Amino acid sequence: MQIFRTVLGDIPAEETGRILTHEHLLYGYPGAELDHRTVFDHPAAVERVSGQVINGMLPNGYKTLIDMTPAEVGRHPQFMVDVAERTGLNVVAITGFFPERMGVPYYWRRQTIEELTEFFVRDLTEGMVFAWQQTPYKAGAIKIATGQESVFPKPSPVGAYGRHVHEVEDRLIRAAGRAAMEVGCGINTHIDPMDFEVTNPGREQLEILDEVGMDLSKVIIGHAFVPPQVNMMREVLKMGANVQLDHIGIPWRIGSAEELDEAMANALVELIEDGYLDRIVLSFDRWFFNPRATVTDSDPQLENEKVDLNYMFTSWVPRLKSKGVTDEQLDQIMIHNPRRIFSIAV
Ligand SMILES: [Zn+2]
């Protein structure tokens, strides 16, 4: 039987509806949870995020969200559970860490591939730990991440093994591959688009996963979109992996959301013409609630909170349809592809 492992338990994969493959219900860079200014009222925040789900996801047929928040970036199992119970949304948590430069607490940097593998497997099969306490809430997928810090973006240097991947990230990627094979779950990744200037970061991640024997058809290369990198996407697709077009409606490393949307839509059409319809997924990479917004609204990163969830169907889908993309193709991309990738056989 194929299931999705949600924070409220396993559900049959056919019940997942449309799926957003990379979002964040609650998000704060490592350390934010220590800031007096970002203390928040839990029930009020659950209500606020639930309202966004009820008004922006459920009416558009989205029944499932993959919460890609890494363990040290404010991942809060109880928060996800409370939103899932309040809204009926299927929430899949991930296990995994941020890029070395932005996260991976020192405690975890010191650990072996075997220890990291065990951590991921236990998150996926026993439940995640929060603030020293074991919870019964399991992760359902793994995140891997590479690249530099993004406030002053620059490409990653060559790391210990000849790739633009840090030695700690290399270990985490190998552990992720081993854990995913043991549990049978999918992997979704974060690459930094700056790295396109020096390499194809998706290929580098996939090479490492391939070395440990991971089935690349269960791997999504995220943030694969920044134009004009269609050839890099093709390279990843030829290796058997999937690509995620994200930041829909969110300007990131490019002039405007409009410019990015148009370039991504053209890339999507090209990839469909190339025969890759069954290997594309879509998401916003939206922050439903980032407590940082209570401190400042001038942090450019907070753009991720501003796009309306209905934008997918008020702007993005009409844009795709005007380029000839059909409803059937959209169902493949929004329902069937992510369902295949994140399903776990039990
Ligand atoms: Zn993200």
XYZ file of C-alpha atoms and ligand atoms in Angstrom:
347
model
C 0.000 0.000 0.000
C 1.216 3.518 -0.844
C 0.865 6.082 1.937
C 1.764 9.660 2.814
C 3.284 9.995 6.271
C 1.625 13.103 7.743
C 2.111 14.572 11.209
C -1.301 13.099 12.140
C -0.377 9.640 10.853
C -0.250 7.697 7.600
C -2.975 8.311 5.004
C -3.637 6.528 1.689
C -1.725 8.270 -1.108
C -4.894 8.609 -3.189
C -6.338 11.032 -0.607
C -3.688 13.713 -1.070
C -5.439 15.950 -3.641
C -3.318 18.763 -5.030
C 0.023 19.027 -3.237
C 2.279 22.002 -2.529
C 5.738 20.441 -2.375
C 7.795 23.123 -0.608
C 6.188 25.448 1.943
C 6.720 26.605 5.528
C 3.848 26.975 8.007
C 6.164 28.445 10.663
C 9.661 29.609 9.792
C 12.494 31.371 11.566
C 16.210 31.301 10.859
C 18.287 29.369 13.402
C 18.314 31.322 16.664
C 15.046 33.176 16.060
C 13.435 31.046 18.750
C 15.749 32.733 21.306
C 14.719 36.328 20.435
C 12.510 38.231 22.906
C 11.001 40.095 19.963
C 9.783 36.999 18.162
C 7.925 35.384 21.044
C 4.461 34.650 19.665
C 1.071 33.621 20.914
C 0.681 29.994 19.825
C -3.133 29.775 19.512
C -3.285 33.122 17.660
C -0.559 32.011 15.242
C -2.304 28.685 14.598
C -5.488 30.626 13.868
C -3.706 33.002 11.505
C -2.004 30.223 9.538
C -5.169 28.103 9.506
C -7.066 31.045 8.008
C -4.569 31.162 5.126
C -4.998 27.416 4.554
C -8.800 27.616 4.697
C -9.032 30.643 2.383
C -6.144 29.970 0.003
C -5.487 26.234 -0.200
C -8.631 24.200 0.425
C -10.874 26.121 -2.060
C -8.226 25.442 -4.747
C -8.189 21.688 -4.190
C -4.938 21.656 -2.239
C -5.299 18.981 0.423
C -1.625 18.379 1.210
C 1.419 20.498 2.004
C 5.014 19.389 2.426
C 6.430 21.585 5.210
C 10.073 21.862 4.181
C 11.217 23.601 7.373
C 14.523 22.083 8.502
C 14.940 20.871 12.064
C 16.929 23.963 13.181
C 14.840 26.566 11.302
C 11.935 26.669 13.735
C 10.475 23.270 12.880
C 7.632 22.935 15.374
C 5.814 19.576 15.282
C 2.973 20.663 17.580
C 2.335 23.782 15.469
C 1.975 21.626 12.341
C -0.332 19.233 14.197
C -2.515 22.079 15.454
C -2.891 23.567 11.952
C -3.613 20.118 10.485
C -6.306 19.448 13.109
C -7.834 22.908 12.766
C -8.043 22.776 8.926
C -8.056 19.131 7.804
C -4.963 19.834 5.689
C -2.532 16.918 5.364
C 0.800 18.260 6.615
C 3.979 16.317 5.887
C 6.990 17.404 7.976
C 10.562 16.811 6.842
C 13.709 15.782 8.580
C 16.980 17.381 7.531
C 19.051 20.501 7.963
C 19.741 23.836 6.266
C 22.937 24.495 4.221
C 26.144 24.370 6.293
C 26.628 28.127 5.963
C 23.147 28.970 7.279
C 22.411 26.213 9.749
C 23.523 22.739 10.898
C 24.165 23.308 14.619
C 27.672 22.410 15.791
C 26.374 19.383 17.673
C 25.256 17.835 14.374
C 28.296 18.955 12.352
C 30.418 16.619 14.459
C 28.394 13.488 13.758
C 29.125 10.631 11.413
C 27.094 9.575 8.395
C 25.834 6.640 10.476
C 24.642 8.879 13.321
C 22.989 11.326 10.920
C 21.273 8.446 9.125
C 19.907 7.171 12.436
C 18.628 10.659 13.323
C 16.724 10.912 10.027
C 15.321 7.387 10.305
C 14.114 7.949 13.865
C 12.422 11.245 12.860
C 10.669 9.296 10.088
C 9.713 6.193 12.055
C 9.471 7.148 15.757
C 8.653 10.859 15.759
C 10.521 14.174 15.865
C 12.137 15.634 18.989
C 11.225 19.199 20.008
C 12.977 21.144 22.803
C 14.413 18.003 24.378
C 11.103 16.142 24.256
C 10.195 13.152 22.100
C 6.973 13.774 20.161
C 4.854 11.072 18.483
C 4.727 13.157 15.272
C 6.723 11.658 12.409
C 8.428 13.323 9.473
C 7.418 11.988 6.056
C 10.276 13.067 3.776
C 13.868 14.319 3.901
C 15.343 17.683 2.926
C 18.889 18.207 1.765
C 20.389 21.649 1.268
C 23.525 23.197 -0.193
C 24.675 26.717 -1.018
C 25.715 29.979 0.535
C 23.916 32.401 2.754
C 21.513 34.476 0.730
C 21.489 38.043 2.100
C 24.740 38.774 0.227
C 24.592 35.955 -2.295
C 27.677 34.487 -3.885
C 28.488 31.098 -5.378
C 29.714 28.293 -3.123
C 33.447 27.572 -3.087
C 34.761 24.159 -4.042
C 34.520 21.924 -0.977
C 36.517 19.033 0.378
C 35.523 16.547 -2.329
C 35.887 18.655 -5.458
C 32.249 19.702 -5.640
C 30.718 23.022 -4.577
C 29.360 21.152 -1.561
C 30.665 21.596 1.979
C 32.068 18.527 3.707
C 29.258 18.634 6.312
C 26.644 18.914 3.548
C 28.248 15.966 1.762
C 27.856 13.850 4.896
C 24.250 14.979 5.353
C 23.396 14.168 1.730
C 24.834 10.644 2.055
C 22.918 10.130 5.314
C 19.732 11.421 3.669
C 20.134 8.939 0.817
C 20.699 6.030 3.175
C 17.744 6.972 5.392
C 15.435 7.502 2.415
C 16.311 4.048 1.079
C 15.739 2.465 4.481
C 12.319 4.097 4.948
C 11.298 4.339 1.276
C 10.510 8.059 1.405
C 11.200 10.902 -1.008
C 13.844 13.635 -0.843
C 13.326 17.298 -1.744
C 16.291 19.649 -1.949
C 17.355 23.270 -1.603
C 19.966 24.503 -4.038
C 21.175 28.083 -4.227
C 20.621 29.605 -7.673
C 23.912 31.527 -7.305
C 25.686 28.209 -7.704
C 24.474 27.982 -11.312
C 27.290 30.467 -12.029
C 29.947 27.925 -11.109
C 28.306 24.511 -11.489
C 25.000 22.661 -11.735
C 24.213 22.280 -8.011
C 21.359 19.851 -8.698
C 23.691 17.518 -10.566
C 26.205 17.645 -7.727
C 23.536 16.688 -5.157
C 22.313 13.865 -7.389
C 25.828 12.511 -7.984
C 26.287 12.096 -4.221
C 22.863 10.474 -3.781
C 23.614 8.187 -6.719
C 26.889 7.135 -5.071
C 24.942 5.799 -2.064
C 22.426 4.053 -4.331
C 19.393 6.347 -3.973
C 16.611 5.976 -6.557
C 16.789 9.423 -8.197
C 13.161 9.221 -9.382
C 12.250 9.864 -5.692
C 14.344 13.052 -5.574
C 13.191 16.600 -6.376
C 15.768 19.296 -7.091
C 14.194 22.409 -5.592
C 14.687 26.064 -6.601
C 15.771 24.661 -9.969
C 14.202 27.469 -11.808
C 16.168 30.680 -12.042
C 16.472 31.489 -15.767
C 18.090 30.902 -18.088
C 18.982 27.528 -16.559
C 16.689 25.272 -18.600
C 19.696 23.250 -19.752
C 20.698 22.622 -16.132
C 17.159 21.424 -15.440
C 17.393 19.106 -18.448
C 20.660 17.697 -17.113
C 18.966 16.890 -13.787
C 15.950 15.362 -15.546
C 18.202 13.204 -17.731
C 19.716 11.760 -14.556
C 16.214 10.538 -13.648
C 15.322 13.115 -10.979
C 12.492 15.659 -10.771
C 12.555 19.462 -10.782
C 10.538 21.873 -8.683
C 9.541 25.257 -10.066
C 8.950 27.418 -7.020
C 8.842 31.004 -5.818
C 5.736 31.451 -7.949
C 4.699 35.065 -7.409
C 7.744 35.689 -5.186
C 10.683 37.731 -6.511
C 13.961 35.973 -5.694
C 17.285 36.778 -7.336
C 15.506 38.365 -10.284
C 13.917 41.751 -10.948
C 10.253 41.058 -10.308
C 7.774 38.274 -9.654
C 6.267 38.960 -13.076
C 9.626 38.473 -14.795
C 10.330 35.274 -12.854
C 6.825 33.851 -13.432
C 7.080 34.455 -17.172
C 10.530 32.876 -17.437
C 9.459 29.879 -15.325
C 6.265 29.381 -17.326
C 8.277 29.353 -20.566
C 10.725 26.862 -19.029
C 7.853 24.628 -17.938
C 6.382 24.615 -21.454
C 9.791 23.738 -22.923
C 10.269 20.865 -20.491
C 6.793 19.498 -21.265
C 7.644 19.643 -24.985
C 10.827 17.701 -24.196
C 8.717 14.916 -22.647
C 9.295 15.655 -18.954
C 5.656 16.276 -17.933
C 5.814 13.481 -15.353
C 8.888 14.954 -13.597
C 7.843 18.526 -12.715
C 6.315 19.818 -9.448
C 5.213 23.312 -8.410
C 5.260 25.260 -5.164
C 5.523 28.763 -3.710
C 8.153 28.321 -0.954
C 5.941 30.575 1.091
C 6.245 31.447 4.765
C 2.768 31.239 6.248
C 4.078 32.755 9.472
C 7.546 34.122 10.113
C 7.717 35.757 13.568
C 10.505 37.977 12.173
C 7.733 39.978 10.504
C 6.688 41.225 13.935
C 10.160 42.859 14.252
C 10.540 44.431 10.796
C 8.807 44.407 7.455
C 11.833 45.695 5.568
C 13.766 42.410 5.504
C 13.596 41.501 1.785
C 13.313 37.843 2.704
C 9.859 38.561 4.062
C 8.581 38.785 0.456
C 7.999 35.064 0.876
C 5.061 35.835 3.161
C 3.335 38.288 0.909
C 2.109 36.256 -2.058
C -1.577 35.286 -1.839
C -2.177 31.539 -2.046
C -4.952 32.091 -4.585
C -2.308 33.506 -6.942
C -1.687 29.971 -8.225
C -5.126 29.958 -9.821
C -5.702 33.681 -10.393
C -2.371 34.286 -12.168
C -0.055 31.309 -12.637
C -2.518 28.764 -14.049
C -4.078 31.265 -16.517
C -0.534 32.148 -17.621
C 0.223 28.464 -18.286
C -3.079 27.917 -20.060
C -2.394 30.872 -22.355
C 0.753 28.986 -23.391
C -1.252 25.827 -24.171
C -0.862 23.828 -20.951
C -3.988 21.690 -20.395
C -5.972 20.836 -17.252
C -4.853 17.234 -17.596
C -1.195 18.300 -17.656
C -1.752 20.524 -14.618
C -3.273 17.574 -12.724
C -0.193 15.529 -13.576
C 2.068 18.266 -12.167
C -0.014 19.265 -9.127
C -1.400 15.861 -8.081
C 0.188 12.787 -9.652
C 3.879 13.712 -9.759
C 4.210 14.752 -6.100
C 2.015 11.805 -5.093
C 4.431 9.373 -6.744
C 7.536 11.038 -5.291
C 6.394 11.384 -1.653
C 4.526 8.048 -1.405
C 5.987 5.478 0.953
C 5.261 1.785 0.312
C 4.214 0.049 3.545
Zn 11.886 26.954 1.615
